[in-house]
DNA sequence: AATAAAAACAAGCAAGCGCTTGGTTGTCAA
DNA sequence: TTGACAACCAAGCGCTTGCTTGTTTTTATT
């Protein structure tokens, strides 16, 4: 009756149950978003690769935007759990930091899916309410783990920078590896993780 | 001979002369690309903020894509010149490195224009031929300056990483500052440059 | 076998997109 | 004054976009 592309005004819906069909669509969408970006990916692209018609997508997601939000929120939750798993039972903050760096690198460079890429690249395509929701998820667990490890290092006097600055420099450096790191060289992911860790710690 | 000639000859044309009208359009486009991204920016957006009608844009540029290419190529050339200016007359590789870091930070965080943002964010929107042309421009001067400085540091044994890896980690860390650094804090750009430089050098 | 819900199809709408066309205005040199 | 050309306007074309609607098929439960 008015404009298409209605944006839900109510609070951003929490992540509902992910049916197998939803999961397949999300996997396809994430790959396409990685290849071409959200804006250049059409709902027809997603439907075709999933093996259905474009209209059928909207039986599972109420909008294209919701597909992006669901993908980013899911990935954020998964990375939060990975971060917690990486540091539980590890007391030494240096070991924690090394584990987190390797964990983030693994998430970025895993072969079966490009969810972490999307999480880095598509913030501008996510409208503000959804973005705030994802950020809240991220700060709840993922960032808490990182800051704990970095502050632990700082307390021991072996961190080169202020923890907050170190976190930002690290985030940028690690995210950028997706554009240049290829695992077939002499440098492995654990090797790179060691090197990055050594860069930010006094030696 | 005419004063200004439209020079788009082959598929990827070299940068022709930039008339004042073109420059104004480019400045507007760069700001919009920074705000919303290339795909979400329409030619009507650019025209409206420039103060003309959308069709008139195509008197100056033959396509929207050419606007993006011109903006990125121009910025690349400008940054190449800034890099050369930053290191000429400087012999100490550490001083060179510090100067390059500060120069890149200044380019990213200058208030009058967001060209450097576009250069980081919009590679995926630039089609392959144009992207190759811009990359060639970049490697010709900008990257050559960086590698010379980093290799100089490595030769003196004070660089923590392999120069090539250091360059990539630095690029990621510096580019990411656009998302978190705000000049109003206690940290200034030269201060940040010093800190970053110290991180990558043995102390 | 009967029923209902879930999933997918078939078709297409309204809006917006990049870009083209044909004509009008402003500028300046000869 | 005139001719030439660049800059711009006015209108809209052809196509793609996200999404909707009404119907049919599949699946699960009884």
Coordinates of C-alpha atoms (C1' of nucleotides) in Angstrom, one line a residue:
Chain A
X1 CA 0.0 0.0 0.0
X2 CA 3.0 2.2 0.3
X3 CA 6.7 1.5 0.0
X4 CA 8.2 -1.9 -0.6
X5 CA 11.1 -3.0 1.5
X6 CA 9.3 -2.5 4.8
X7 CA 11.7 -2.2 7.7
X8 CA 10.5 -3.7 10.9
X9 CA 10.1 -1.0 13.5
X10 CA 9.8 -3.3 16.5
X11 CA 12.8 -4.3 18.4
X12 CA 15.2 -6.6 16.5
X13 CA 14.0 -10.1 16.8
X14 CA 16.3 -12.5 18.7
X15 CA 17.7 -15.4 16.8
X16 CA 14.9 -18.0 16.4
X17 CA 15.5 -21.7 15.8
X18 CA 17.4 -22.4 12.6
X19 CA 15.7 -25.1 10.6
X20 CA 17.8 -27.2 8.1
X21 CA 16.3 -25.3 5.2
X22 CA 17.2 -22.0 6.9
X23 CA 20.7 -23.2 7.5
X24 CA 21.2 -24.1 3.9
X25 CA 19.9 -20.7 2.7
X26 CA 22.2 -19.0 5.1
X27 CA 25.3 -21.0 4.0
X28 CA 24.5 -20.1 0.4
X29 CA 23.9 -16.5 1.2
X30 CA 27.1 -16.2 3.2
X31 CA 29.1 -17.5 0.3
X32 CA 27.5 -15.1 -2.1
X33 CA 27.9 -12.2 0.2
X34 CA 31.6 -13.1 0.4
X35 CA 31.9 -13.3 -3.3
X36 CA 30.0 -10.3 -4.4
X37 CA 28.9 -8.3 -1.3
X38 CA 25.4 -8.0 0.1
X39 CA 24.2 -5.3 -2.3
X40 CA 25.4 -7.1 -5.5
X41 CA 23.8 -10.3 -4.4
X42 CA 20.2 -10.6 -5.4
X43 CA 17.6 -12.8 -3.8
X44 CA 17.4 -14.5 -7.1
X45 CA 21.1 -15.4 -6.8
X46 CA 20.5 -16.9 -3.4
X47 CA 17.4 -18.8 -4.4
X48 CA 19.0 -20.2 -7.6
X49 CA 22.0 -21.6 -5.8
X50 CA 19.8 -23.0 -3.0
X51 CA 17.7 -24.7 -5.6
X52 CA 14.4 -22.9 -5.1
X53 CA 12.6 -20.0 -6.6
X54 CA 13.2 -16.5 -5.3
X55 CA 9.7 -16.1 -3.8
X56 CA 10.2 -19.2 -1.6
X57 CA 13.0 -17.5 0.3
X58 CA 10.4 -15.3 1.9
X59 CA 8.7 -18.2 3.5
X60 CA 11.9 -18.6 5.7
X61 CA 13.1 -15.0 6.1
X62 CA 10.8 -12.0 6.0
X63 CA 13.4 -9.9 4.1
X64 CA 16.8 -10.0 2.6
X65 CA 18.0 -7.9 5.4
X66 CA 16.9 -10.5 7.9
X67 CA 19.1 -13.0 6.1
X68 CA 22.1 -10.8 6.6
X69 CA 21.3 -10.1 10.2
X70 CA 20.8 -13.8 11.0
X71 CA 24.0 -14.7 9.4
X72 CA 26.0 -12.1 11.2
X73 CA 24.3 -12.8 14.6
X74 CA 24.9 -16.5 14.2
X75 CA 28.5 -16.1 13.4
X76 CA 29.0 -13.7 16.2
X77 CA 27.6 -16.2 18.7
X78 CA 29.7 -19.0 17.3
X79 CA 32.9 -16.9 17.5
X80 CA 32.0 -15.9 21.1
X81 CA 31.7 -19.6 22.0
X82 CA 35.0 -20.3 20.2
X83 CA 36.7 -17.6 22.1
X84 CA 35.4 -18.8 25.5
X85 CA 36.5 -22.3 24.6
X86 CA 39.9 -21.1 23.6
X87 CA 40.7 -19.5 27.0
X88 CA 38.9 -21.7 29.5
X89 CA 41.4 -23.6 31.5
X90 CA 44.2 -21.4 30.3
X91 CA 45.7 -19.3 33.1
X92 CA 48.7 -17.6 31.5
X93 CA 47.5 -14.4 29.7
X94 CA 50.2 -14.8 27.1
X95 CA 48.9 -18.3 26.3
X96 CA 45.3 -16.9 26.3
X97 CA 46.4 -14.2 23.8
X98 CA 48.1 -16.7 21.6
X99 CA 45.0 -18.9 21.6
X100 CA 42.7 -16.1 20.8
X101 CA 44.8 -14.9 17.9
X102 CA 45.0 -18.4 16.4
X103 CA 41.3 -18.8 17.0
X104 CA 40.5 -15.6 15.1
X105 CA 42.8 -16.6 12.3
X106 CA 41.2 -20.0 12.0
X107 CA 37.8 -18.5 11.9
X108 CA 38.8 -16.2 9.0
X109 CA 40.7 -18.8 7.0
X110 CA 38.6 -21.9 7.4
X111 CA 37.7 -23.5 4.1
X112 CA 34.1 -24.4 4.8
X113 CA 32.4 -21.1 4.8
X114 CA 33.1 -17.5 4.7
X115 CA 31.0 -16.3 7.6
X116 CA 33.8 -14.4 9.3
X117 CA 34.5 -12.4 6.1
X118 CA 30.9 -11.3 6.1
X119 CA 31.1 -10.3 9.7
X120 CA 34.0 -8.0 8.8
X121 CA 32.8 -6.6 5.5
X122 CA 29.1 -6.1 5.7
X123 CA 28.5 -3.8 8.6
X124 CA 27.5 -1.0 6.3
X125 CA 24.8 -3.0 4.8
X126 CA 23.2 -3.9 8.1
X127 CA 20.8 -1.3 9.3
X128 CA 21.5 0.4 12.6
X129 CA 19.1 -1.5 14.8
X130 CA 20.4 -4.8 13.6
X131 CA 24.0 -3.7 13.8
X132 CA 23.5 -2.6 17.4
X133 CA 22.1 -6.0 18.3
X134 CA 25.0 -7.8 16.7
X135 CA 27.5 -5.5 18.5
X136 CA 25.9 -6.2 21.8
X137 CA 26.2 -9.9 21.2
X138 CA 29.9 -9.4 20.3
X139 CA 30.8 -7.3 23.3
X140 CA 29.1 -9.8 25.6
X141 CA 31.5 -12.6 25.1
X142 CA 34.0 -12.3 22.3
X143 CA 35.4 -8.9 23.2
X144 CA 35.3 -9.7 26.9
X145 CA 37.7 -12.6 26.3
X146 CA 40.1 -10.5 24.3
X147 CA 40.2 -7.7 26.8
X148 CA 40.7 -10.1 29.7
X149 CA 43.7 -11.6 28.0
X150 CA 45.2 -8.3 27.0
X151 CA 44.7 -6.8 30.4
X152 CA 46.4 -9.8 31.9
X153 CA 49.4 -9.2 29.7
X154 CA 49.4 -5.6 30.5
X155 CA 49.4 -6.4 34.2
X156 CA 52.5 -8.4 33.8
X157 CA 54.1 -5.5 32.0
X158 CA 54.8 -7.3 28.8
X159 CA 52.2 -5.7 26.5
X160 CA 53.7 -3.0 24.3
X161 CA 50.5 -0.9 24.1
X162 CA 47.5 0.1 26.1
X163 CA 45.2 -2.9 26.0
X164 CA 42.4 -1.1 24.2
X165 CA 44.7 0.2 21.5
X166 CA 46.4 -3.2 21.2
X167 CA 43.0 -4.8 20.6
X168 CA 42.2 -2.4 17.8
X169 CA 45.5 -2.8 16.1
X170 CA 45.2 -6.5 16.4
X171 CA 41.7 -6.6 15.0
X172 CA 42.8 -4.7 12.0
X173 CA 45.9 -6.7 11.4
X174 CA 44.1 -10.0 11.7
X175 CA 41.1 -9.1 9.6
X176 CA 43.4 -7.9 6.8
X177 CA 45.1 -11.3 6.6
X178 CA 42.1 -12.5 4.6
X179 CA 43.4 -10.5 1.7
X180 CA 46.9 -11.8 1.6
X181 CA 47.5 -14.9 3.6
X182 CA 47.5 -18.2 1.7
X183 CA 48.1 -21.3 3.7
X184 CA 50.1 -23.0 0.9
X185 CA 53.3 -21.0 1.6
X186 CA 56.0 -21.7 4.2
X187 CA 53.9 -19.8 6.7
X188 CA 51.2 -21.7 8.5
X189 CA 48.4 -20.2 10.6
X190 CA 49.9 -21.2 13.9
X191 CA 53.2 -19.7 12.7
X192 CA 51.5 -16.5 11.8
X193 CA 49.7 -16.5 15.1
X194 CA 53.1 -16.8 16.9
X195 CA 54.6 -14.0 14.9
X196 CA 51.7 -11.7 15.5
X197 CA 51.7 -12.4 19.2
X198 CA 55.4 -11.7 19.4
X199 CA 54.9 -8.4 17.7
X200 CA 52.6 -7.1 20.3
X201 CA 54.6 -8.4 23.3
X202 CA 57.9 -7.1 24.6
X203 CA 60.6 -9.5 23.9
Chain B
X1 CA 43.0 22.9 -30.2
X2 CA 40.3 22.9 -27.7
X3 CA 41.0 23.7 -24.1
X4 CA 39.4 20.6 -22.5
X5 CA 39.0 17.4 -24.3
X6 CA 37.1 14.4 -23.2
X7 CA 39.8 11.7 -23.1
X8 CA 38.3 8.3 -22.6
X9 CA 39.7 6.1 -25.3
X10 CA 40.1 2.5 -24.5
X11 CA 38.6 0.1 -21.9
X12 CA 40.6 1.4 -19.0
X13 CA 41.5 4.9 -19.9
X14 CA 44.4 6.7 -18.1
X15 CA 43.4 9.6 -16.0
X16 CA 42.4 12.4 -18.2
X17 CA 42.3 16.1 -17.3
X18 CA 40.1 16.8 -14.3
X19 CA 37.9 19.9 -15.0
X20 CA 36.5 21.8 -12.0
X21 CA 33.1 20.3 -12.7
X22 CA 34.6 16.8 -12.7
X23 CA 36.4 17.6 -9.5
X24 CA 33.2 18.8 -7.8
X25 CA 31.4 15.6 -8.8
X26 CA 34.2 13.5 -7.6
X27 CA 34.3 15.1 -4.2
X28 CA 30.6 14.6 -3.8
X29 CA 30.8 11.0 -5.0
X30 CA 33.6 10.2 -2.6
X31 CA 31.7 11.5 0.3
X32 CA 28.6 9.6 -0.6
X33 CA 30.6 6.4 -1.3
X34 CA 32.1 6.8 2.2
X35 CA 28.7 7.3 3.8
X36 CA 26.7 4.6 2.1
X37 CA 29.0 2.6 -0.1
X38 CA 29.2 2.5 -3.9
X39 CA 26.2 0.2 -4.5
X40 CA 23.8 2.1 -2.2
X41 CA 24.8 5.4 -3.7
X42 CA 22.7 6.2 -6.8
X43 CA 23.7 8.5 -9.6
X44 CA 20.6 10.6 -8.6
X45 CA 22.2 11.0 -5.1
X46 CA 25.4 12.3 -6.6
X47 CA 23.6 14.6 -9.0
X48 CA 21.4 16.0 -6.3
X49 CA 24.2 16.9 -4.0
X50 CA 26.2 18.3 -6.8
X51 CA 23.3 20.5 -7.8
X52 CA 22.6 19.1 -11.3
X53 CA 20.2 16.5 -12.7
X54 CA 21.2 12.9 -12.9
X55 CA 21.5 12.8 -16.7
X56 CA 24.0 15.6 -16.7
X57 CA 26.5 13.4 -14.8
X58 CA 27.0 11.4 -18.0
X59 CA 28.3 14.4 -19.8
X60 CA 31.3 14.3 -17.6
X61 CA 31.7 10.6 -16.9
X62 CA 30.6 7.8 -19.2
X63 CA 29.4 5.6 -16.4
X64 CA 29.0 5.4 -12.7
X65 CA 31.9 2.9 -12.6
X66 CA 34.1 5.5 -14.3
X67 CA 33.4 7.9 -11.4
X68 CA 34.6 5.2 -8.9
X69 CA 37.7 4.4 -11.0
X70 CA 38.6 8.0 -11.4
X71 CA 38.3 8.7 -7.7
X72 CA 40.4 5.7 -6.7
X73 CA 43.0 6.3 -9.3
X74 CA 43.4 9.9 -8.3
X75 CA 43.6 9.1 -4.7
X76 CA 46.2 6.4 -5.4
X77 CA 48.3 8.9 -7.3
X78 CA 48.0 11.5 -4.6
X79 CA 49.0 9.0 -1.9
X80 CA 52.0 7.9 -4.0
X81 CA 53.2 11.5 -4.1
X82 CA 52.6 12.0 -0.4
X83 CA 54.7 8.8 0.3
X84 CA 57.5 10.0 -1.9
X85 CA 57.4 13.4 -0.3
X86 CA 57.5 11.8 3.2
X87 CA 60.7 9.9 2.6
X88 CA 62.7 12.1 0.3
X89 CA 65.7 13.5 2.2
X90 CA 65.2 11.1 5.0
X91 CA 68.0 8.6 5.3
X92 CA 67.3 6.7 8.6
X93 CA 64.9 3.9 7.7
X94 CA 63.2 4.2 11.2
X95 CA 62.5 7.8 10.5
X96 CA 61.2 6.8 7.0
X97 CA 58.9 4.2 8.6
X98 CA 57.6 6.7 11.1
X99 CA 57.0 9.3 8.4
X100 CA 55.1 6.8 6.3
X101 CA 52.9 5.6 9.1
X102 CA 52.0 9.2 10.0
X103 CA 51.4 10.0 6.4
X104 CA 49.0 7.1 6.0
X105 CA 47.2 8.0 9.2
X106 CA 46.8 11.6 8.1
X107 CA 45.4 10.5 4.7
X108 CA 42.8 8.4 6.4
X109 CA 41.8 10.8 9.1
X110 CA 41.9 14.2 7.3
X111 CA 38.7 16.1 7.7
X112 CA 38.3 17.4 4.2
X113 CA 37.4 14.3 2.2
X114 CA 37.1 10.6 2.6
X115 CA 39.1 9.5 -0.4
X116 CA 41.3 7.1 1.5
X117 CA 38.3 5.4 3.0
X118 CA 36.9 4.7 -0.5
X119 CA 40.3 3.4 -1.5
X120 CA 40.1 0.8 1.3
X121 CA 36.5 -0.1 1.1
X122 CA 35.4 -0.2 -2.5
X123 CA 37.7 -2.6 -4.2
X124 CA 35.0 -5.2 -4.6
X125 CA 32.8 -2.6 -6.5
X126 CA 35.6 -1.8 -9.0
X127 CA 35.6 -4.3 -11.8
X128 CA 38.7 -6.3 -12.4
X129 CA 40.3 -4.3 -15.2
X130 CA 40.0 -1.1 -13.4
X131 CA 41.2 -2.7 -10.2
X132 CA 44.3 -4.0 -11.9
X133 CA 45.0 -0.5 -13.2
X134 CA 44.8 1.1 -9.8
X135 CA 46.9 -1.7 -8.2
X136 CA 49.6 -1.1 -10.8
X137 CA 49.6 2.6 -9.9
X138 CA 49.8 1.8 -6.2
X139 CA 52.7 -0.7 -6.5
X140 CA 54.6 1.7 -8.6
X141 CA 55.3 4.3 -6.0
X142 CA 53.4 3.9 -2.8
X143 CA 54.3 0.4 -2.0
X144 CA 57.8 0.8 -3.2
X145 CA 58.4 3.5 -0.6
X146 CA 57.0 1.3 2.2
X147 CA 59.0 -1.7 1.2
X148 CA 62.2 0.3 1.0
X149 CA 61.7 1.7 4.5
X150 CA 60.8 -1.7 6.0
X151 CA 63.7 -3.5 4.3
X152 CA 66.0 -0.8 5.6
X153 CA 64.8 -1.5 9.1
X154 CA 65.2 -5.2 8.5
X155 CA 68.8 -4.8 7.4
X156 CA 69.6 -3.0 10.6
X157 CA 68.0 -6.0 12.4
X158 CA 65.4 -4.0 14.3
X159 CA 62.3 -5.1 12.5
X160 CA 60.4 -7.7 14.4
X161 CA 58.9 -9.4 11.3
X162 CA 59.7 -10.2 7.8
X163 CA 59.2 -7.0 5.8
X164 CA 56.5 -8.3 3.7
X165 CA 54.5 -9.6 6.6
X166 CA 55.2 -6.5 8.6
X167 CA 53.8 -4.4 5.7
X168 CA 50.5 -6.4 5.6
X169 CA 50.0 -6.3 9.4
X170 CA 50.7 -2.6 9.3
X171 CA 48.3 -2.0 6.5
X172 CA 45.5 -3.8 8.3
X173 CA 46.2 -2.1 11.6
X174 CA 46.3 1.3 10.1
X175 CA 43.3 0.9 7.8
X176 CA 41.2 -0.2 10.7
X177 CA 41.9 2.9 12.7
X178 CA 39.2 4.6 10.7
X179 CA 36.6 2.7 12.7
X180 CA 37.8 3.6 16.2
X181 CA 40.3 6.4 16.3
X182 CA 38.9 9.8 17.1
X183 CA 41.2 12.8 17.4
X184 CA 39.5 14.3 20.4
X185 CA 41.0 11.9 22.9
X186 CA 44.3 12.1 24.7
X187 CA 45.8 10.3 21.7
X188 CA 46.9 12.4 18.8
X189 CA 47.7 11.1 15.3
X190 CA 51.5 11.6 15.8
X191 CA 51.2 9.9 19.1
X192 CA 49.4 6.9 17.5
X193 CA 52.0 6.8 14.8
X194 CA 54.8 6.6 17.4
X195 CA 53.0 3.8 19.2
X196 CA 52.4 1.8 16.1
X197 CA 56.0 2.3 15.0
X198 CA 57.3 1.1 18.3
X199 CA 55.1 -2.0 18.1
X200 CA 56.8 -3.3 15.0
X201 CA 60.3 -2.5 16.0
X202 CA 62.5 -4.2 18.6
X203 CA 62.9 -2.1 21.6
Chain C
dA1 C1' -6.6 -42.7 4.4
dA2 C1' -7.6 -38.1 6.1
dT3 C1' -6.0 -33.8 7.5
dA4 C1' -3.3 -29.9 8.4
dA5 C1' 0.7 -27.5 8.3
dA6 C1' 5.0 -26.5 6.0
dA7 C1' 7.4 -25.7 1.8
dA8 C1' 7.7 -24.6 -2.8
dC9 C1' 5.9 -22.9 -7.3
dA10 C1' 4.1 -19.5 -10.8
dA11 C1' 3.4 -15.1 -11.9
dG12 C1' 3.9 -10.5 -11.5
dC13 C1' 3.8 -5.7 -9.2
dA14 C1' 5.7 -1.2 -7.9
dA15 C1' 9.7 1.1 -7.3
dG16 C1' 14.1 2.2 -8.4
dC17 C1' 18.2 1.6 -11.2
dG18 C1' 21.9 3.3 -14.8
dC19 C1' 21.8 5.5 -18.7
dT20 C1' 20.0 7.7 -23.3
dT21 C1' 17.9 11.0 -26.1
dG22 C1' 16.8 15.5 -27.9
dG23 C1' 16.5 20.0 -27.0
dT24 C1' 17.8 24.5 -24.4
dT25 C1' 21.0 27.7 -22.2
dG26 C1' 25.5 30.0 -21.2
dT27 C1' 30.1 31.3 -22.8
dC28 C1' 33.6 32.9 -25.6
dA29 C1' 36.4 33.6 -29.6
dA30 C1' 36.4 35.3 -34.4
Chain D
dT1 C1' 26.8 39.1 -34.5
dT2 C1' 27.5 34.8 -35.3
dG3 C1' 29.0 30.1 -34.9
dA4 C1' 30.6 26.4 -32.2
dC5 C1' 30.7 23.8 -28.3
dA6 C1' 30.4 22.6 -23.5
dA7 C1' 27.1 22.2 -19.8
dC8 C1' 22.8 21.3 -18.4
dC9 C1' 17.7 20.2 -18.4
dA10 C1' 13.4 17.4 -19.2
dA11 C1' 11.7 13.2 -20.0
dG12 C1' 11.7 8.6 -20.0
dC13 C1' 13.3 3.8 -21.7
dG14 C1' 14.5 -0.8 -20.7
dC15 C1' 15.7 -3.5 -17.1
dT16 C1' 16.4 -5.3 -12.3
dT17 C1' 15.3 -5.2 -7.7
dG18 C1' 12.9 -6.9 -3.3
dC19 C1' 8.8 -8.7 -2.2
dT20 C1' 3.6 -10.3 -2.6
dT21 C1' -0.1 -13.1 -3.9
dG22 C1' -2.7 -17.2 -4.8
dT23 C1' -2.1 -21.9 -5.7
dT24 C1' -0.1 -26.5 -5.7
dT25 C1' 3.0 -30.0 -3.8
dT26 C1' 5.3 -32.3 0.0
dT27 C1' 5.6 -33.9 4.6
dA28 C1' 4.2 -35.3 9.1
dT29 C1' 0.6 -36.7 12.2
dT30 C1' -3.4 -39.1 13.3

